[in-house]
């Protein structure tokens, strides 16, 4: 398939690209800084683009079969709207170019998965450190849900840089009120790429942890 990846210089995005290429997909990575992409492949095209500046990447959506987003950032303490504004632009670019399938990472703990990232995140990390980031993730999800796209929102537990195991739990009731459940970025990428082969979670949110 022809895939457009957002966040390809990030830790999960890199995994999506690496595993996607090994599965034979043709990938266009839209990244702010192409020099951060340290590998090359005949099926990989790297384009400079910032999700907040649609002009920089909009034409790259032409002819894609799906968009996989691992958009995220580290400036989460301050009030931020990067995820929602960026995602709004991505949705518009998809609609204009007639690309239907969107698979986007948010997180457990957002909207109706509130409390499912464990007690520590619920009582401390989300209210005191990630408050604005999670508010933005909530808006990001609502924009996707209100779109006409064939979307799937993937809500992982806490991310690790562990190896791909390919065995994990996914579904509506995944997550835990007391414990923070983990999942490796490699397995998040594995799950997202597998979603391209099935319609199980079409227009649905799905939790993902070990
Ligand atoms: N950490 C956790 O435990 C956890 C748990 C659940 C969910 N998540 C979520 O999972 C997602 C992926 O996490 P991660 O750790 O792989 O993220 P990451 O390493 O921080 O990568 C984020 C990616 O987004 C890109 N990006 C940021 N702003 C952009 C912009 N304006 N235009 C284009 N690209 C932009 C970054 O590009 P640059 O390289 O240019 O900065 C980077 O490629 C995030 O949404 C995160 O919040 C994380």
mmCIF file of C-alpha atoms and ligand atoms in Angstrom:
data_model
loop_
_atom_site.group_PDB
_atom_site.id
_atom_site.type_symbol
_atom_site.label_atom_id
_atom_site.label_comp_id
_atom_site.label_asym_id
_atom_site.label_seq_id
_atom_site.Cartn_x
_atom_site.Cartn_y
_atom_site.Cartn_z
ATOM 1 C CA UNK A 1 0.000 0.000 0.000
ATOM 2 C CA UNK A 2 0.992 3.635 -0.336
ATOM 3 C CA UNK A 3 1.253 5.078 3.163
ATOM 4 C CA UNK A 4 1.830 8.599 4.395
ATOM 5 C CA UNK A 5 3.436 8.704 7.839
ATOM 6 C CA UNK A 6 3.303 11.734 10.137
ATOM 7 C CA UNK A 7 5.806 11.868 13.019
ATOM 8 C CA UNK A 8 8.325 9.658 11.220
ATOM 9 C CA UNK A 9 11.313 11.171 13.074
ATOM 10 C CA UNK A 10 9.761 10.232 16.418
ATOM 11 C CA UNK A 11 10.341 6.995 18.279
ATOM 12 C CA UNK A 12 7.067 5.333 17.249
ATOM 13 C CA UNK A 13 7.045 6.878 13.770
ATOM 14 C CA UNK A 14 10.494 5.396 13.075
ATOM 15 C CA UNK A 15 9.130 1.951 13.957
ATOM 16 C CA UNK A 16 6.122 2.422 11.672
ATOM 17 C CA UNK A 17 8.445 3.313 8.794
ATOM 18 C CA UNK A 18 10.924 0.506 9.477
ATOM 19 C CA UNK A 19 8.273 -2.201 9.826
ATOM 20 C CA UNK A 20 6.137 -0.744 7.016
ATOM 21 C CA UNK A 21 9.049 -0.865 4.565
ATOM 22 C CA UNK A 22 9.890 -4.439 5.572
ATOM 23 C CA UNK A 23 6.273 -5.384 4.804
ATOM 24 C CA UNK A 24 6.631 -3.934 1.299
ATOM 25 C CA UNK A 25 4.668 -0.705 1.725
ATOM 26 C CA UNK A 26 5.647 2.423 -0.180
ATOM 27 C CA UNK A 27 6.051 5.181 2.384
ATOM 28 C CA UNK A 28 6.060 8.958 2.252
ATOM 29 C CA UNK A 29 7.262 10.455 5.538
ATOM 30 C CA UNK A 30 6.329 14.075 6.177
ATOM 31 C CA UNK A 31 8.870 15.397 8.689
ATOM 32 C CA UNK A 32 9.947 18.804 9.946
ATOM 33 C CA UNK A 33 13.613 17.994 9.639
ATOM 34 C CA UNK A 34 14.550 15.461 6.898
ATOM 35 C CA UNK A 35 18.164 15.255 8.142
ATOM 36 C CA UNK A 36 16.819 13.424 11.212
ATOM 37 C CA UNK A 37 15.874 10.464 8.998
ATOM 38 C CA UNK A 38 19.027 8.367 9.130
ATOM 39 C CA UNK A 39 18.091 5.579 6.698
ATOM 40 C CA UNK A 40 17.193 5.342 3.059
ATOM 41 C CA UNK A 41 15.155 2.825 1.067
ATOM 42 C CA UNK A 42 13.888 2.706 -2.501
ATOM 43 C CA UNK A 43 10.310 2.676 -1.163
ATOM 44 C CA UNK A 44 10.819 5.613 1.203
ATOM 45 C CA UNK A 45 10.305 9.229 0.236
ATOM 46 C CA UNK A 46 11.051 11.892 2.849
ATOM 47 C CA UNK A 47 9.335 15.251 2.523
ATOM 48 C CA UNK A 48 9.920 18.355 4.583
ATOM 49 C CA UNK A 49 6.653 19.512 6.154
ATOM 50 C CA UNK A 50 5.171 20.923 9.312
ATOM 51 C CA UNK A 51 1.630 19.796 10.172
ATOM 52 C CA UNK A 52 0.820 23.359 11.211
ATOM 53 C CA UNK A 53 1.672 24.634 7.702
ATOM 54 C CA UNK A 54 -0.563 22.657 5.296
ATOM 55 C CA UNK A 55 0.981 24.265 2.206
ATOM 56 C CA UNK A 56 4.258 22.523 3.070
ATOM 57 C CA UNK A 57 2.855 18.992 2.599
ATOM 58 C CA UNK A 58 -0.689 18.980 1.232
ATOM 59 C CA UNK A 59 0.144 17.715 -2.270
ATOM 60 C CA UNK A 60 1.994 14.715 -0.791
ATOM 61 C CA UNK A 61 -1.406 13.262 0.221
ATOM 62 C CA UNK A 62 -2.295 12.688 -3.440
ATOM 63 C CA UNK A 63 -2.670 8.982 -4.278
ATOM 64 C CA UNK A 64 -2.024 7.674 -0.737
ATOM 65 C CA UNK A 65 -4.004 4.671 0.518
ATOM 66 C CA UNK A 66 -3.769 5.569 4.203
ATOM 67 C CA UNK A 67 -2.284 8.029 6.685
ATOM 68 C CA UNK A 68 -0.614 6.806 9.887
ATOM 69 C CA UNK A 69 0.000 9.469 12.513
ATOM 70 C CA UNK A 70 2.424 9.228 15.433
ATOM 71 C CA UNK A 71 2.354 12.980 15.983
ATOM 72 C CA UNK A 72 3.460 14.087 19.432
ATOM 73 C CA UNK A 73 5.800 16.547 21.126
ATOM 74 C CA UNK A 74 7.629 17.334 24.332
ATOM 75 C CA UNK A 75 6.258 20.822 25.068
ATOM 76 C CA UNK A 76 3.344 19.383 26.997
ATOM 77 C CA UNK A 77 3.533 21.490 30.182
ATOM 78 C CA UNK A 78 2.559 24.720 28.452
ATOM 79 C CA UNK A 79 -0.853 25.270 26.869
ATOM 80 C CA UNK A 80 -0.576 23.584 23.499
ATOM 81 C CA UNK A 81 -2.812 23.044 20.505
ATOM 82 C CA UNK A 82 -0.309 21.455 18.118
ATOM 83 C CA UNK A 83 -2.004 18.040 18.054
ATOM 84 C CA UNK A 84 -5.512 19.355 17.397
ATOM 85 C CA UNK A 85 -4.470 22.042 14.918
ATOM 86 C CA UNK A 86 -2.096 19.679 13.130
ATOM 87 C CA UNK A 87 -4.714 16.925 12.979
ATOM 88 C CA UNK A 88 -7.341 19.334 11.664
ATOM 89 C CA UNK A 89 -4.948 20.169 8.830
ATOM 90 C CA UNK A 90 -4.256 16.486 8.185
ATOM 91 C CA UNK A 91 -7.997 15.737 7.990
ATOM 92 C CA UNK A 92 -8.509 18.615 5.539
ATOM 93 C CA UNK A 93 -5.593 17.428 3.387
ATOM 94 C CA UNK A 94 -7.036 13.892 3.370
ATOM 95 C CA UNK A 95 -10.505 15.110 2.411
ATOM 96 C CA UNK A 96 -9.136 17.307 -0.387
ATOM 97 C CA UNK A 97 -7.109 14.429 -1.801
ATOM 98 C CA UNK A 98 -9.774 11.772 -1.281
ATOM 99 C CA UNK A 99 -7.665 9.713 1.140
ATOM 100 C CA UNK A 100 -10.058 7.890 3.482
ATOM 101 C CA UNK A 101 -8.104 5.752 5.972
ATOM 102 C CA UNK A 102 -6.554 7.411 9.041
ATOM 103 C CA UNK A 103 -4.868 5.537 11.888
ATOM 104 C CA UNK A 104 -3.817 7.900 14.651
ATOM 105 C CA UNK A 105 -2.134 7.415 18.033
ATOM 106 C CA UNK A 106 -3.505 9.281 21.040
ATOM 107 C CA UNK A 107 -3.347 7.658 24.506
ATOM 108 C CA UNK A 108 -5.204 5.739 27.148
ATOM 109 C CA UNK A 109 -6.576 8.288 29.593
ATOM 110 C CA UNK A 110 -8.211 10.409 26.889
ATOM 111 C CA UNK A 111 -11.981 11.003 26.638
ATOM 112 C CA UNK A 112 -13.937 7.814 27.444
ATOM 113 C CA UNK A 113 -10.715 5.988 28.415
ATOM 114 C CA UNK A 114 -10.250 8.459 31.302
ATOM 115 C CA UNK A 115 -8.652 6.779 34.391
ATOM 116 C CA UNK A 116 -7.397 3.811 32.309
ATOM 117 C CA UNK A 117 -3.721 4.792 32.444
ATOM 118 C CA UNK A 118 -3.507 3.803 36.113
ATOM 119 C CA UNK A 119 -3.815 5.701 39.370
ATOM 120 C CA UNK A 120 -0.468 7.506 39.164
ATOM 121 C CA UNK A 121 -1.297 9.047 35.793
ATOM 122 C CA UNK A 122 -4.910 9.759 36.802
ATOM 123 C CA UNK A 123 -4.086 11.501 40.078
ATOM 124 C CA UNK A 124 -0.722 13.062 39.327
ATOM 125 C CA UNK A 125 0.788 13.010 35.821
ATOM 126 C CA UNK A 126 -2.285 13.950 33.798
ATOM 127 C CA UNK A 127 -3.672 16.716 36.078
ATOM 128 C CA UNK A 128 -0.298 18.255 37.019
ATOM 129 C CA UNK A 129 2.083 17.605 34.107
ATOM 130 C CA UNK A 130 0.157 16.543 31.027
ATOM 131 C CA UNK A 131 -3.037 18.544 31.586
ATOM 132 C CA UNK A 132 -2.841 20.723 28.452
ATOM 133 C CA UNK A 133 -1.363 17.899 26.369
ATOM 134 C CA UNK A 134 -4.265 15.618 27.254
ATOM 135 C CA UNK A 135 -6.771 18.414 26.689
ATOM 136 C CA UNK A 136 -5.279 18.781 23.221
ATOM 137 C CA UNK A 137 -5.401 15.007 22.680
ATOM 138 C CA UNK A 138 -9.076 15.087 23.633
ATOM 139 C CA UNK A 139 -9.743 17.780 20.986
ATOM 140 C CA UNK A 140 -7.640 15.832 18.493
ATOM 141 C CA UNK A 141 -9.760 12.713 19.013
ATOM 142 C CA UNK A 142 -13.030 14.643 18.677
ATOM 143 C CA UNK A 143 -11.923 16.153 15.368
ATOM 144 C CA UNK A 144 -11.123 12.700 14.025
ATOM 145 C CA UNK A 145 -14.372 11.184 15.323
ATOM 146 C CA UNK A 146 -16.428 13.981 13.758
ATOM 147 C CA UNK A 147 -14.778 13.544 10.372
ATOM 148 C CA UNK A 148 -16.133 11.434 7.527
ATOM 149 C CA UNK A 149 -12.861 9.514 7.342
ATOM 150 C CA UNK A 150 -12.417 5.782 7.922
ATOM 151 C CA UNK A 151 -10.539 6.366 11.139
ATOM 152 C CA UNK A 152 -9.113 4.280 13.952
ATOM 153 C CA UNK A 153 -7.782 5.933 17.102
ATOM 154 C CA UNK A 154 -5.115 3.822 18.806
ATOM 155 C CA UNK A 155 -4.773 4.501 22.529
ATOM 156 C CA UNK A 156 -1.593 2.893 23.873
ATOM 157 C CA UNK A 157 -0.614 2.559 27.506
ATOM 158 C CA UNK A 158 2.751 3.921 28.622
ATOM 159 C CA UNK A 159 5.245 3.553 25.773
ATOM 160 C CA UNK A 160 8.561 1.727 26.076
ATOM 161 C CA UNK A 161 11.442 1.231 23.658
ATOM 162 C CA UNK A 162 11.243 -2.535 24.135
ATOM 163 C CA UNK A 163 11.297 -5.118 21.385
ATOM 164 C CA UNK A 164 8.419 -6.128 19.154
ATOM 165 C CA UNK A 165 6.633 -9.056 20.807
ATOM 166 C CA UNK A 166 3.525 -9.125 18.543
ATOM 167 C CA UNK A 167 1.465 -10.429 21.472
ATOM 168 C CA UNK A 168 -0.574 -7.769 23.264
ATOM 169 C CA UNK A 169 -4.091 -6.894 24.368
ATOM 170 C CA UNK A 170 -6.268 -4.611 22.274
ATOM 171 C CA UNK A 171 -9.860 -3.534 22.632
ATOM 172 C CA UNK A 172 -12.317 -1.209 24.285
ATOM 173 C CA UNK A 173 -11.689 -2.417 27.835
ATOM 174 C CA UNK A 174 -7.911 -2.496 27.735
ATOM 175 C CA UNK A 175 -6.117 -0.443 30.409
ATOM 176 C CA UNK A 176 -6.267 -0.502 34.191
ATOM 177 C CA UNK A 177 -7.618 1.875 36.837
ATOM 178 C CA UNK A 178 -4.840 1.113 39.358
ATOM 179 C CA UNK A 179 -1.810 -0.001 37.358
ATOM 180 C CA UNK A 180 -0.079 1.721 34.458
ATOM 181 C CA UNK A 181 0.092 -0.848 31.687
ATOM 182 C CA UNK A 182 2.895 -0.675 29.127
ATOM 183 C CA UNK A 183 3.341 -1.365 25.437
ATOM 184 C CA UNK A 184 6.445 -0.992 23.271
ATOM 185 C CA UNK A 185 6.521 1.500 20.426
ATOM 186 C CA UNK A 186 7.521 -1.408 18.173
ATOM 187 C CA UNK A 187 4.293 -3.225 19.051
ATOM 188 C CA UNK A 188 2.210 -0.068 18.575
ATOM 189 C CA UNK A 189 3.664 0.160 15.056
ATOM 190 C CA UNK A 190 2.988 -3.555 14.505
ATOM 191 C CA UNK A 191 -0.646 -3.122 15.576
ATOM 192 C CA UNK A 192 -1.171 -0.013 13.419
ATOM 193 C CA UNK A 193 0.191 -1.738 10.316
ATOM 194 C CA UNK A 194 -1.980 -4.795 11.008
ATOM 195 C CA UNK A 195 -5.050 -2.543 11.124
ATOM 196 C CA UNK A 196 -4.518 -1.892 7.410
ATOM 197 C CA UNK A 197 -5.447 -5.520 6.729
ATOM 198 C CA UNK A 198 -8.744 -5.532 8.663
ATOM 199 C CA UNK A 199 -11.840 -3.452 9.360
ATOM 200 C CA UNK A 200 -12.328 -4.527 12.994
ATOM 201 C CA UNK A 201 -11.710 -1.094 14.475
ATOM 202 C CA UNK A 202 -13.126 1.092 11.739
ATOM 203 C CA UNK A 203 -14.519 4.332 13.269
ATOM 204 C CA UNK A 204 -13.533 3.044 16.697
ATOM 205 C CA UNK A 205 -11.049 3.786 19.461
ATOM 206 C CA UNK A 206 -8.912 0.921 20.679
ATOM 207 C CA UNK A 207 -6.754 0.546 23.775
ATOM 208 C CA UNK A 208 -3.413 -1.258 23.464
ATOM 209 C CA UNK A 209 -1.222 -2.692 26.256
ATOM 210 C CA UNK A 210 0.540 -5.917 27.282
HETATM 211 N N1 LIG B 1 5.257 8.422 26.090
HETATM 212 C C1 LIG B 1 4.256 7.647 26.435
HETATM 213 O O1 LIG B 1 4.318 6.875 27.414
HETATM 214 C C2 LIG B 1 2.967 7.705 25.648
HETATM 215 C C3 LIG B 1 1.870 6.977 26.080
HETATM 216 C C4 LIG B 1 0.708 6.963 25.276
HETATM 217 C C5 LIG B 1 0.662 7.716 24.107
HETATM 218 N N2 LIG B 1 1.758 8.455 23.729
HETATM 219 C C6 LIG B 1 1.661 9.208 22.474
HETATM 220 O O2 LIG B 1 2.185 8.427 21.412
HETATM 221 C C7 LIG B 1 2.583 9.304 20.328
HETATM 222 C C8 LIG B 1 3.960 8.905 19.845
HETATM 223 O O3 LIG B 1 4.883 9.013 20.894
HETATM 224 P P1 LIG B 1 6.473 9.062 20.620
HETATM 225 O O4 LIG B 1 7.148 8.942 21.933
HETATM 226 O O5 LIG B 1 6.827 8.157 19.486
HETATM 227 O O6 LIG B 1 6.592 10.570 20.082
HETATM 228 P P2 LIG B 1 7.897 11.422 19.705
HETATM 229 O O7 LIG B 1 9.112 10.544 19.723
HETATM 230 O O8 LIG B 1 7.893 12.648 20.568
HETATM 231 O O9 LIG B 1 7.592 11.825 18.178
HETATM 232 C C9 LIG B 1 6.685 12.808 17.834
HETATM 233 C C10 LIG B 1 6.802 13.091 16.356
HETATM 234 O O10 LIG B 1 5.899 14.151 16.001
HETATM 235 C C11 LIG B 1 6.613 15.073 15.183
HETATM 236 N N3 LIG B 1 6.067 16.428 15.202
HETATM 237 C C12 LIG B 1 5.851 17.236 16.283
HETATM 238 N N4 LIG B 1 5.375 18.432 15.883
HETATM 239 C C13 LIG B 1 5.285 18.374 14.516
HETATM 240 C C14 LIG B 1 4.883 19.297 13.533
HETATM 241 N N5 LIG B 1 4.445 20.529 13.859
HETATM 242 N N6 LIG B 1 4.903 18.898 12.218
HETATM 243 C C15 LIG B 1 5.338 17.653 11.874
HETATM 244 N N7 LIG B 1 5.749 16.750 12.781
HETATM 245 C C16 LIG B 1 5.732 17.095 14.076
HETATM 246 C C17 LIG B 1 8.015 15.062 15.767
HETATM 247 O O11 LIG B 1 8.902 15.660 14.852
HETATM 248 P P3 LIG B 1 10.359 16.241 15.303
HETATM 249 O O12 LIG B 1 11.287 15.056 15.271
HETATM 250 O O13 LIG B 1 10.651 17.258 14.264
HETATM 251 O O14 LIG B 1 10.192 16.818 16.684
HETATM 252 C C18 LIG B 1 8.202 13.554 15.922
HETATM 253 O O15 LIG B 1 8.519 12.967 14.690
HETATM 254 C C19 LIG B 1 2.486 10.716 20.898
HETATM 255 O O16 LIG B 1 1.281 11.327 20.514
HETATM 256 C C20 LIG B 1 2.467 10.479 22.407
HETATM 257 O O17 LIG B 1 1.833 11.518 23.130
HETATM 258 C C21 LIG B 1 2.893 8.452 24.465
#
